[in-house]
Short mmCIF file of C-alpha atoms and ligand atoms in Angstrom, two decimals:
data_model
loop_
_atom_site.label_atom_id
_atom_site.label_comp_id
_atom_site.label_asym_id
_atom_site.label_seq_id
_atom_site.Cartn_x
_atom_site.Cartn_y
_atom_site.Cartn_z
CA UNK H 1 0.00 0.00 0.00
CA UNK H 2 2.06 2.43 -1.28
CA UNK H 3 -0.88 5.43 -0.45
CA UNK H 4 -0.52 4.41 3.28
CA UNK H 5 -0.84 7.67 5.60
CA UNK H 6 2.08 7.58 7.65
CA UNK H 7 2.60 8.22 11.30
CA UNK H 8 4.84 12.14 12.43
CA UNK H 9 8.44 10.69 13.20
CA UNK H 10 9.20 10.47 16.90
CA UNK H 11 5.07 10.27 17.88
CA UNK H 12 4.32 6.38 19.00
CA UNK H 13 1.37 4.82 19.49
CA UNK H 14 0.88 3.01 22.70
CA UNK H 15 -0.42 -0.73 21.52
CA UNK H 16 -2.63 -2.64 24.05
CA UNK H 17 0.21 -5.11 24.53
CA UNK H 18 2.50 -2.36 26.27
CA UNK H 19 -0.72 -0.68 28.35
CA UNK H 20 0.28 -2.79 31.52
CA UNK H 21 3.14 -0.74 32.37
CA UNK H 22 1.15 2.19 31.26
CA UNK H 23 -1.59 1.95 33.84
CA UNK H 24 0.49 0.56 36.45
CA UNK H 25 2.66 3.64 36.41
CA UNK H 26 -0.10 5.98 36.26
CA UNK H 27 -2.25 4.02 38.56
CA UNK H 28 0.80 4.19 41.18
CA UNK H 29 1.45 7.63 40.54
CA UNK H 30 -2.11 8.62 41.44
CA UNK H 31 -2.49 6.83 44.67
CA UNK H 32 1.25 7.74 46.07
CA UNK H 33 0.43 10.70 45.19
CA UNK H 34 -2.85 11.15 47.10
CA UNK H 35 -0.86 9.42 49.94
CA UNK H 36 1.34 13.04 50.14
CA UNK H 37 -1.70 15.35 49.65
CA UNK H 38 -1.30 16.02 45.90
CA UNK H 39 -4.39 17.16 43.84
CA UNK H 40 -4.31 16.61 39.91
CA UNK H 41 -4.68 19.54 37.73
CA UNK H 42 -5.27 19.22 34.12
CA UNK H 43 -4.45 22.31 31.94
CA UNK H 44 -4.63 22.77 28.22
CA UNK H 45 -1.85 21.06 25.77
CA UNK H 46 -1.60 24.55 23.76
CA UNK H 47 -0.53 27.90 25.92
CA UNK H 48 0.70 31.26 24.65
CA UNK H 49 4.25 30.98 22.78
CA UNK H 50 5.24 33.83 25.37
CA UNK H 51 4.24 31.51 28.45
CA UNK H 52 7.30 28.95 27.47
CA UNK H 53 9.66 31.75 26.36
CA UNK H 54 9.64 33.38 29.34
CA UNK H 55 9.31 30.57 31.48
CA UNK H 56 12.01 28.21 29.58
CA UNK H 57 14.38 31.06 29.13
CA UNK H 58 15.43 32.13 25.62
CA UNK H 59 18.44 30.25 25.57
CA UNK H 60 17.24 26.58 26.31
CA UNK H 61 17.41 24.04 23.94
CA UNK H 62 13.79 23.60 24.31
CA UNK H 63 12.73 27.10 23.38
CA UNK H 64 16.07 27.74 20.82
CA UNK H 65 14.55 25.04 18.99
CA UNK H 66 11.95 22.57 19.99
CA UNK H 67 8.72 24.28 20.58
CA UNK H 68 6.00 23.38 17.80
CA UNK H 69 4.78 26.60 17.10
CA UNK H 70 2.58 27.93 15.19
CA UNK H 71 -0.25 30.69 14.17
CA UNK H 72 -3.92 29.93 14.46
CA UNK H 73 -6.60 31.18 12.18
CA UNK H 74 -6.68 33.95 14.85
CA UNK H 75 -3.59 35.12 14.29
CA UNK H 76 -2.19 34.02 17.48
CA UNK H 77 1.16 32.55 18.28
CA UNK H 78 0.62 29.50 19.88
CA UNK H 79 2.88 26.75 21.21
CA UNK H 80 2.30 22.83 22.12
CA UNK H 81 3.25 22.51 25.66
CA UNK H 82 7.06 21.29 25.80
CA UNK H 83 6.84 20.43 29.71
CA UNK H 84 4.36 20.70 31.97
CA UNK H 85 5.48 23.32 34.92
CA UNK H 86 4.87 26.71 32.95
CA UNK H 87 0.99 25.55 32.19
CA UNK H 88 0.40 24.70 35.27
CA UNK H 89 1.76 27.96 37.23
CA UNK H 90 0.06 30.17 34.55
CA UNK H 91 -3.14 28.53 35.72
CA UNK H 92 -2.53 29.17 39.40
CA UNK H 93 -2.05 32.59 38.15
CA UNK H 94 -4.74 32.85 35.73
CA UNK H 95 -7.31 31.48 38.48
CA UNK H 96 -6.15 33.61 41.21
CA UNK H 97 -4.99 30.97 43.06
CA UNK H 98 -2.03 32.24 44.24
CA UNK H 99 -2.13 35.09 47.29
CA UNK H 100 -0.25 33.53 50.08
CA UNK H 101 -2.55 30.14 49.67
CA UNK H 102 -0.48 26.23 49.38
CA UNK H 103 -0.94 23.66 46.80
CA UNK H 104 0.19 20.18 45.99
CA UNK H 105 -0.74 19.34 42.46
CA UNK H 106 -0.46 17.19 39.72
CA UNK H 107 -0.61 16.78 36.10
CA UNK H 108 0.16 14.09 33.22
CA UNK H 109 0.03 14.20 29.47
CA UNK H 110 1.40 14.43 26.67
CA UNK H 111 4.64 16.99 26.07
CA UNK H 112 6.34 18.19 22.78
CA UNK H 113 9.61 18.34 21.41
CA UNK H 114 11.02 18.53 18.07
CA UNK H 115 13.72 16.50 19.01
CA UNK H 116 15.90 14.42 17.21
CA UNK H 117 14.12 10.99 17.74
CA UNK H 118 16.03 7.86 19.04
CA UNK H 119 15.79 5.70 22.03
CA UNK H 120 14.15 7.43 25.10
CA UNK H 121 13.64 10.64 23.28
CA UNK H 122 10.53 11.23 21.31
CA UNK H 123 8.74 14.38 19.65
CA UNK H 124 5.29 13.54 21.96
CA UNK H 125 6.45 11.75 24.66
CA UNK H 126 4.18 11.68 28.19
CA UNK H 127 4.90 12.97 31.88
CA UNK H 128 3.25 12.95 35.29
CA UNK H 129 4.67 16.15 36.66
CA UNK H 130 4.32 17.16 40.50
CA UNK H 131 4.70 20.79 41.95
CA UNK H 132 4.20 21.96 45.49
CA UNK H 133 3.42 25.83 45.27
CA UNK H 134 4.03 27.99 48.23
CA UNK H 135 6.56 26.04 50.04
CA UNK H 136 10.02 27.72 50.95
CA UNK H 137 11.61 23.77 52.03
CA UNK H 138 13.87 22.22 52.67
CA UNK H 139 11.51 20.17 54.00
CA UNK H 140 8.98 19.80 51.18
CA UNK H 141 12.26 19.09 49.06
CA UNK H 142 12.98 16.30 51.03
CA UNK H 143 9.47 14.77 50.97
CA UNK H 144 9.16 15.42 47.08
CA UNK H 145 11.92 13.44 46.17
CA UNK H 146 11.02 10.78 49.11
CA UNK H 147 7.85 10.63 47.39
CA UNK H 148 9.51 9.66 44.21
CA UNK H 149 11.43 7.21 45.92
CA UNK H 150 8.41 5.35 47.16
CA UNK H 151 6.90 5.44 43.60
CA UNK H 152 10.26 3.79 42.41
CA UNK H 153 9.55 0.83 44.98
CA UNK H 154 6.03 0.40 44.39
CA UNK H 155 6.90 0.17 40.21
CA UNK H 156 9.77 -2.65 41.86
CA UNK H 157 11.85 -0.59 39.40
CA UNK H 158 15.42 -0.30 41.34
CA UNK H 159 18.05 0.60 38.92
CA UNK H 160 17.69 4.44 39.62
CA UNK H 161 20.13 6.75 41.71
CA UNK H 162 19.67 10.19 42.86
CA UNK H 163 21.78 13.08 41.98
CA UNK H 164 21.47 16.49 43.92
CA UNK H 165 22.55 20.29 43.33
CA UNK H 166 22.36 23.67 44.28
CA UNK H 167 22.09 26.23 42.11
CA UNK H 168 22.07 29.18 44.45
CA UNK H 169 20.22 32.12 44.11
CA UNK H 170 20.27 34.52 41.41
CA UNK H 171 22.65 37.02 43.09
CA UNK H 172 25.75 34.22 43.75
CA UNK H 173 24.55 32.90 40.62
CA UNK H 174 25.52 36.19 38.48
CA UNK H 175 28.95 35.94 41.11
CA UNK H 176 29.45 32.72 39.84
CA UNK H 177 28.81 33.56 36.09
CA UNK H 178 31.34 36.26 35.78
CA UNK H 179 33.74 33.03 36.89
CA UNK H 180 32.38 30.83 34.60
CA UNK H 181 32.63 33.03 31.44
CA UNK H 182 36.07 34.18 32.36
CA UNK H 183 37.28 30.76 32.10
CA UNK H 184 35.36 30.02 28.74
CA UNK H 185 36.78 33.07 27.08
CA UNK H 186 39.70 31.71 28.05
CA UNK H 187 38.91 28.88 25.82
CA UNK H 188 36.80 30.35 23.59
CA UNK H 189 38.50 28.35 20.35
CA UNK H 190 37.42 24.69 22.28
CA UNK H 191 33.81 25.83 22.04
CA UNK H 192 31.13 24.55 19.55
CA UNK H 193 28.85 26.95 18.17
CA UNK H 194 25.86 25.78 20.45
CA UNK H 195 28.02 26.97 23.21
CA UNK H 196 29.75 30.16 21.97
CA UNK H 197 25.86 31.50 21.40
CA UNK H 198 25.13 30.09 25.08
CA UNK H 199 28.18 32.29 26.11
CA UNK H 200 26.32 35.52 24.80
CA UNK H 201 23.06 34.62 26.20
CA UNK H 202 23.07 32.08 29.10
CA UNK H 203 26.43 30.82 30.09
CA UNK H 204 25.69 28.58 32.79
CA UNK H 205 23.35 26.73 29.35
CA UNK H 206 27.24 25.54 28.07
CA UNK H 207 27.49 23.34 31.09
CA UNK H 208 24.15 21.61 29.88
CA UNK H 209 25.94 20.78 26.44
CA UNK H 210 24.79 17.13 25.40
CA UNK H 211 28.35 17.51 23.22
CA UNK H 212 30.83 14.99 24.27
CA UNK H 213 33.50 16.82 22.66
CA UNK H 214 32.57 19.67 25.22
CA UNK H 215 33.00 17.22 27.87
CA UNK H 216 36.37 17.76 29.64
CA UNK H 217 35.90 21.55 29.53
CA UNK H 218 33.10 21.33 31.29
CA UNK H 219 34.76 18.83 33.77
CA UNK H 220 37.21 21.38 34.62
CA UNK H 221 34.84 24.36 34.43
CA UNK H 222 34.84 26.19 37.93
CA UNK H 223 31.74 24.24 39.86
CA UNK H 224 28.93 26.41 41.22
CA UNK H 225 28.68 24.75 44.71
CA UNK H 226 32.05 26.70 45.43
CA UNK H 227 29.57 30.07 44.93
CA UNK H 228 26.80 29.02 46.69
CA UNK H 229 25.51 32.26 48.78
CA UNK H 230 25.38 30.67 52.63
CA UNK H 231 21.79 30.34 52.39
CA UNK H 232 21.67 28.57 49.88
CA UNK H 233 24.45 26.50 51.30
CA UNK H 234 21.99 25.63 54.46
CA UNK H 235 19.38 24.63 52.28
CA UNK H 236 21.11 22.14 50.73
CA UNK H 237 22.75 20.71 53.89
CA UNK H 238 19.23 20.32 55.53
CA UNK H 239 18.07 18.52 52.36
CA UNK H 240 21.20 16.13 52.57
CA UNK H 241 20.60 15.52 56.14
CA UNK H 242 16.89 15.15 55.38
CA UNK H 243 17.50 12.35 52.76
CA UNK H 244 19.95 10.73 55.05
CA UNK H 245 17.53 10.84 58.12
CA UNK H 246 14.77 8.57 55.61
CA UNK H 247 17.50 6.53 53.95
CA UNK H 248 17.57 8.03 50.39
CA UNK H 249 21.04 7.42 49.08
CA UNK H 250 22.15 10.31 47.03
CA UNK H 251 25.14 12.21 45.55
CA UNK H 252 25.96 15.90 45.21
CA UNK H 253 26.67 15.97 41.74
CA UNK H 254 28.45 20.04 41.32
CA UNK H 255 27.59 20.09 37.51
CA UNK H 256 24.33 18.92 37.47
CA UNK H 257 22.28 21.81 36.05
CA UNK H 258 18.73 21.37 34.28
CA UNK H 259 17.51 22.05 30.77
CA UNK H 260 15.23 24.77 31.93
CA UNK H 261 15.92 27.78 33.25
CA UNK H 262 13.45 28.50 35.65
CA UNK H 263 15.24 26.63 38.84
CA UNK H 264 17.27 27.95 41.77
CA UNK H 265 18.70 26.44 44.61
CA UNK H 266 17.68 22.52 44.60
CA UNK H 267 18.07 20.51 41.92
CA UNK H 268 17.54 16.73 41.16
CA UNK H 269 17.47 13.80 39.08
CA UNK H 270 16.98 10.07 39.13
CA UNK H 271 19.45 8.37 36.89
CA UNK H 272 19.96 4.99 35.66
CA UNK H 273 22.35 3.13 34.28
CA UNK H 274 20.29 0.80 31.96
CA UNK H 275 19.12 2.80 28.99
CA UNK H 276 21.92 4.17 27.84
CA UNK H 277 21.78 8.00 26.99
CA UNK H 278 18.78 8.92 27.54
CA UNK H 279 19.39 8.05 31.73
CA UNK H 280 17.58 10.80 33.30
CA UNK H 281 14.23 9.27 34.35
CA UNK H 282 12.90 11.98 36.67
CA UNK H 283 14.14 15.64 36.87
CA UNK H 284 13.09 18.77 39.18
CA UNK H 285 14.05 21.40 41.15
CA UNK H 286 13.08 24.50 42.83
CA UNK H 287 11.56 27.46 40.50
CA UNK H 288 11.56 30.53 43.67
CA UNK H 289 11.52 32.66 40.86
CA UNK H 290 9.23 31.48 38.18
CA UNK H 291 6.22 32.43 39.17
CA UNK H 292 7.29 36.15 39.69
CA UNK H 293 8.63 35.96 36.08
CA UNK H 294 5.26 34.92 34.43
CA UNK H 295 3.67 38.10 36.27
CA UNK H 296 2.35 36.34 39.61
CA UNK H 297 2.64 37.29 42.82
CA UNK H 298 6.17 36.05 44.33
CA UNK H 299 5.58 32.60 45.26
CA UNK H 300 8.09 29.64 46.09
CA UNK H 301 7.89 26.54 44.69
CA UNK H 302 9.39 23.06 43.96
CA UNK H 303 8.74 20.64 40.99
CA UNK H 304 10.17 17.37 39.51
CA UNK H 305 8.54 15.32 36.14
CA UNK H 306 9.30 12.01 35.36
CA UNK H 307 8.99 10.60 31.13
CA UNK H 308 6.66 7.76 31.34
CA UNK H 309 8.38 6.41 28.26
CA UNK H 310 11.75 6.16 30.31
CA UNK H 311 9.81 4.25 33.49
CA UNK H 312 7.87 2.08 31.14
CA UNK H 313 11.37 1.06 29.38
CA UNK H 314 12.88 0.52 32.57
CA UNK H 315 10.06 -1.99 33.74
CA UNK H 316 10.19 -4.01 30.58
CA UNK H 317 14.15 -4.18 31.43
CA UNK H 318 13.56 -4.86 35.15
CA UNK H 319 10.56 -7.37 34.45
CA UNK H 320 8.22 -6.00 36.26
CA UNK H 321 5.33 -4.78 33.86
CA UNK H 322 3.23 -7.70 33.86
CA UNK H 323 1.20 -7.82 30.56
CA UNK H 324 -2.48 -6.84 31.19
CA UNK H 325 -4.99 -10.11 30.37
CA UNK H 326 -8.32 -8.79 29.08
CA UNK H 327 -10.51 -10.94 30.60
CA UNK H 328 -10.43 -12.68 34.04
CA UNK H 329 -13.07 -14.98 32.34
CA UNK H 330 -14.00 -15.98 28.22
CA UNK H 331 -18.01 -16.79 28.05
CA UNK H 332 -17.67 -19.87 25.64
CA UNK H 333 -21.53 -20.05 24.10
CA UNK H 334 -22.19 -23.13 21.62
CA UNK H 335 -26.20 -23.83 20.42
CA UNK H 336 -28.83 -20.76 19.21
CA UNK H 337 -30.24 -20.73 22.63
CA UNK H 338 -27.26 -20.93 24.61
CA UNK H 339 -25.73 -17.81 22.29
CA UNK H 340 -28.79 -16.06 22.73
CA UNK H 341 -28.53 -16.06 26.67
CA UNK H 342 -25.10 -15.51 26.43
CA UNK H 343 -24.79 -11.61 26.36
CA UNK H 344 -27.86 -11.83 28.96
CA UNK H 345 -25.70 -13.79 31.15
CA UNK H 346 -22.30 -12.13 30.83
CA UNK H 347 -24.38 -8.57 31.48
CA UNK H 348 -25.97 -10.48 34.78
CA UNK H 349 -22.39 -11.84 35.69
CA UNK H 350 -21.43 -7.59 35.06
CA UNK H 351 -24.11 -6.41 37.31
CA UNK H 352 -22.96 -9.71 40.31
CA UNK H 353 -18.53 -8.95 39.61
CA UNK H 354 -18.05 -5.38 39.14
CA UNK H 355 -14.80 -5.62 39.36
CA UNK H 356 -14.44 -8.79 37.11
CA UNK H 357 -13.83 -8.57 33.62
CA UNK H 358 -16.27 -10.81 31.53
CA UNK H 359 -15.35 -11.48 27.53
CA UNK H 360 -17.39 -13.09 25.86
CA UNK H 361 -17.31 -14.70 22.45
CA UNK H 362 -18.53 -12.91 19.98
CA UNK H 363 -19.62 -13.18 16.23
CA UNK H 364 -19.41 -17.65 17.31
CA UNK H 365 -17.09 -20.34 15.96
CA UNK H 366 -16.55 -23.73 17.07
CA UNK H 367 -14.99 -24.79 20.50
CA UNK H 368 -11.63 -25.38 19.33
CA UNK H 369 -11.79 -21.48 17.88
CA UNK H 370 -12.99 -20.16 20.79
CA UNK H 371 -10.81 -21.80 22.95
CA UNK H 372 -8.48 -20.75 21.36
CA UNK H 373 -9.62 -17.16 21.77
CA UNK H 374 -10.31 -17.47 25.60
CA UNK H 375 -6.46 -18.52 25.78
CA UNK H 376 -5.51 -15.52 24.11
CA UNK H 377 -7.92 -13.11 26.06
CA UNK H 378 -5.04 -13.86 29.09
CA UNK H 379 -8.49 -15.35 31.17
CA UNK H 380 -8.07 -17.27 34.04
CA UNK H 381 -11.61 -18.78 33.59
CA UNK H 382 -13.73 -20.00 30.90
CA UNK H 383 -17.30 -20.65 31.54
CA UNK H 384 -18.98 -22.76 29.37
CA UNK H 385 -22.75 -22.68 28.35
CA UNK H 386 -24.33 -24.98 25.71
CA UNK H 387 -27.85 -25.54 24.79
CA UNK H 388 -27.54 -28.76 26.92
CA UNK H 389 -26.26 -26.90 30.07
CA UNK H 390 -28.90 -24.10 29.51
CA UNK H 391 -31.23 -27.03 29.81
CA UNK H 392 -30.19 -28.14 32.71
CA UNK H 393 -29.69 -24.78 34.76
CA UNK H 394 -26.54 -25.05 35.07
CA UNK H 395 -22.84 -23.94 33.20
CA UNK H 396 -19.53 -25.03 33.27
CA UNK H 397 -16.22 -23.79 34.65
CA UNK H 398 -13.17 -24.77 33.55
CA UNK H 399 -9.56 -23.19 34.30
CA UNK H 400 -7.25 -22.45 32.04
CA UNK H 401 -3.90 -21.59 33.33
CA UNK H 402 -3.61 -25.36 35.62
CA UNK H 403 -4.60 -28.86 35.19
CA UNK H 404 -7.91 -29.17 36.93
CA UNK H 405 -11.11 -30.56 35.97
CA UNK H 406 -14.31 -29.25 34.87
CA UNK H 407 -17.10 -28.54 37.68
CA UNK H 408 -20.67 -27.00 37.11
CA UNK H 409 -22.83 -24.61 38.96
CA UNK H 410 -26.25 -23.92 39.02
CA UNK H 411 -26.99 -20.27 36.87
CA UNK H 412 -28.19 -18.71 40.52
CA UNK H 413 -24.80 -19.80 42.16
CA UNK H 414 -22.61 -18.80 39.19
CA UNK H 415 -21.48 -15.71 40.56
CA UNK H 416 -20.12 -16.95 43.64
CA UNK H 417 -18.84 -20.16 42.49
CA UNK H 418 -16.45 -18.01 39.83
CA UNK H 419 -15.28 -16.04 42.83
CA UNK H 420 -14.07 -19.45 44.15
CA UNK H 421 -12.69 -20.70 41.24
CA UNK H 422 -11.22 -17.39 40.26
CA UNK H 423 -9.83 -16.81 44.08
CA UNK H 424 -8.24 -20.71 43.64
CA UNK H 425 -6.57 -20.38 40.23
CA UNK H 426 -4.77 -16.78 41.46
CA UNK H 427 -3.58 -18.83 44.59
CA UNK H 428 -2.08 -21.33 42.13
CA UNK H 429 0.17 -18.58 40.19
P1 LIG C 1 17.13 15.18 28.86
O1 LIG C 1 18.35 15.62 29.60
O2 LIG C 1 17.01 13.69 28.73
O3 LIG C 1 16.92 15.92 27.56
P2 LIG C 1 15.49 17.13 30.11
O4 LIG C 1 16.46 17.75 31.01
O5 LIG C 1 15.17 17.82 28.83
O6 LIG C 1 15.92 15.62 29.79
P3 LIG C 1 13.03 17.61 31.56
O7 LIG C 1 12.63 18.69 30.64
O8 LIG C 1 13.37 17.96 32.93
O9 LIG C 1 14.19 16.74 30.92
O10 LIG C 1 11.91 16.47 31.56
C1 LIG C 1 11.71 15.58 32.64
C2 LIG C 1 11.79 14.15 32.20
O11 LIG C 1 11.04 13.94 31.02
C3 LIG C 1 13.18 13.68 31.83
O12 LIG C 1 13.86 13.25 32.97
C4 LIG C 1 12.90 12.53 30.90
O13 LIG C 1 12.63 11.35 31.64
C5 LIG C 1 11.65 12.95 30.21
N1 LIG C 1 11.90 13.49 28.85
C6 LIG C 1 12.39 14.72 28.54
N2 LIG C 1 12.44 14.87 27.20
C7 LIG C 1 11.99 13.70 26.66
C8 LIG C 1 11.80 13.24 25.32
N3 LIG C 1 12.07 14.01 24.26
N4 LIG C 1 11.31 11.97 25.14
C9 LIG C 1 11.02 11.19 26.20
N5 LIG C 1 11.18 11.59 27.48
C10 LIG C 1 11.66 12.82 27.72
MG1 LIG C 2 16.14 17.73 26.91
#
């Protein structure tokens, strides 16, 4: 089919077969989530180009050169959200939700970057994003990243480390800076053009060069945490003793800085060492500044995301995403009659198991086909009902993950006797 339409380069579909790890993450997400007090928030997918610019920073990869963005029929210049933070504070903002009030919150969906596509990065890839708004920390900082941590062992995912920073405030920052871009005009012929522009505009960006030719400058670039203001320096001792008092193994890694430019003081990011480049799993960090910047009224806040891509990828390595079966039982109907009850029965067997999940066979076929179908549908169970049965008052159940026999049930005492069976064959696996 040479007419096929074909799918935008670095956008993936999510197949049913890969959904387990899907929901699990989100479904773990949500309730550790609620466990700390967080309340989801959903904002739109398309803000104001001038939201991300300002929020970003001009001289981030993202805004240099990843935001999709475009005009509307209204003449407006609109941009597909690249990460998740910016919405969400315009909204506190925006709602008047700000003026000395708290909030824990939430979000997931889809982000946007027109990145160059490979493993781990994608043009629409998908995060669950968490910021707590009005909070000076350390404390919070400690329990956001403690959070994460307990999401990591409910997921059973374990090959993750965390890596901390300080970036100060904006005054030893700007002390730091004029360091920083004495000793890169001092090498000003070692630096690719990425970073030469960087120098100009942001030069603490050049120590976020993905460049590995750029990497032993930036190994012996002067390090921040020498600058730190002593504030900022307290901070992120309490947070290191904080992590240490709950048994969160970390390291202070000096050149850790983030992609956006929004943060201050604490930084973080959960690392691992099993998918190659693209190891950063969950980022975040302090934005005291942001919301100021979009026009709000000064308010702290903290904020991490983690790609759902990179988790899901880490499960499949770490074998825990268990593939989701679609049924817990396969209705196997054979004779008119016995079809014809069928969808009565399976809606009945609905109404009795609410939290069962009923297939049954559709559109007919012989036993051997739809046996074969109830072995595909991942079902524990199949419950068999023939003319003859019907007859009788009665169907059969027959497992289908162990060796066991066949037994029958009255119709009025199906419900209960597939709890039994169903409760027997999960005690077998
Ligand atoms: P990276 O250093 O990998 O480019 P980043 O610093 O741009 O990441 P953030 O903007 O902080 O990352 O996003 C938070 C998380 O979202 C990252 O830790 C990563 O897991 C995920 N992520 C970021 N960009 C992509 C992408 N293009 N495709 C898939 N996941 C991504
Ligand atoms: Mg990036």
């Amino acid at each position: 089919m040479s007419d096929q339409i074909q799918p935008v380069r670095g956008m993936n579909d999510v197949l049913p077969a890969e959904i387990g790890a899907w929901q699990s993450i989100e479904s773990a997400a949500r309730e550790v989530l609620g466990a700390y007090g967080f309340q989801e928030i959903r904002v739109p997918l398309v803000e104001r180009t001038e939201l991300f610019k300002r929020a970003i920073g001009e001289y981030t990869d993202v805004v240099e050169k990843e935001m999709y963005t475009f005009v509307d029929q209204g003449g407006e210049n609109l941009t597909l959200r690249p990460e998740g933070t910016a919405g969400v504070m315009r909204a506190l903002i925006s709602n008047g939700m700000l003026r000395g009030q708290r909030h824990k919150l939430w979000c997931a969906g889809a982000m946007f970057r027109h990145e160059r596509p490979q493993k781990g990065r994608y043009r629409q890839f998908h995060q669950v994003s968490v910021e707590a708004v009005g909070f000076n920390g350390p404390d919070v900082d400690v329990e956001l990243i403690a959070l994460a941590a307990r999401l990591w062992r409910r997921l059973g995912i374990t090959r993750v480390r965390l890596e901390i920073n300080s970036l100060g405030t904006p005054e030893s920052r700007r002390a730091y800076r004029e360091k920083l871009v004495e000793y890169l005009q001092a090498h000003y012929e070692q630096l690719d053009e990425d970073s030469r522009r960087r120098l100009q505009g942001n030069p603490l960006r050049v120590l976020d060069s993905k460049n590995p030719e750029m990497r032993a400058l930036i190994e012996a670039a002067p390090v921040l945490t020498d600058h730190l203001d002593p504030q900022s320096q307290a901070h992120l001792q309490a947070l290191c003793a904080g992590l240490e008092a709950l048994g969160i193994p970390f390291r202070i890694n000096p050149r850790l800085v983030r992609g956006l430019d929004y943060y201050s003081r604490t930084v973080f990011e959960w690392i691992t060492d099993a998918l190659g480049t693209q190891d950063a799993v969950c980022s975040g960090g302090r934005y005291d500044g942001l919301i100021g910047q979009l026009g709000g009224e000064a308010t702290p806040g903290i904020g991490f995301a983690m790609g759902i891509e990179r988790l899901v990828a880490l499960m499949n390595l770490e074998g825990t995403s268990a593939p989701l079966p679609s049924a817990d039982v396969y209705i196997v109907v054979n004779g008119e009659r016995a079809t014809a009850f069928g969808l009565e029965l399976a809606e009945r067997l609905r109404d009795a198991l609410p939290g069962r999940r009923f297939e049954l066979n559709l559109g007919g076929g012989n036993f051997k086909a739809q046996f074969r179908r109830a072995d595909r549908s991942g079902a524990a169970l199949a419950l068999i009902l023939g003319d003859d049965e019907l007859a009788r008052g009665v169907a059969a159940l027959k497992p289908l993950r162990r060796e066991a026999g066949q037994s029958e049930s009255p119709l009025p005492d199906l419900a209960a006797a597939i709890e039994t069976a169903l409760a027997a064959a999960a005690e077998q696996t």
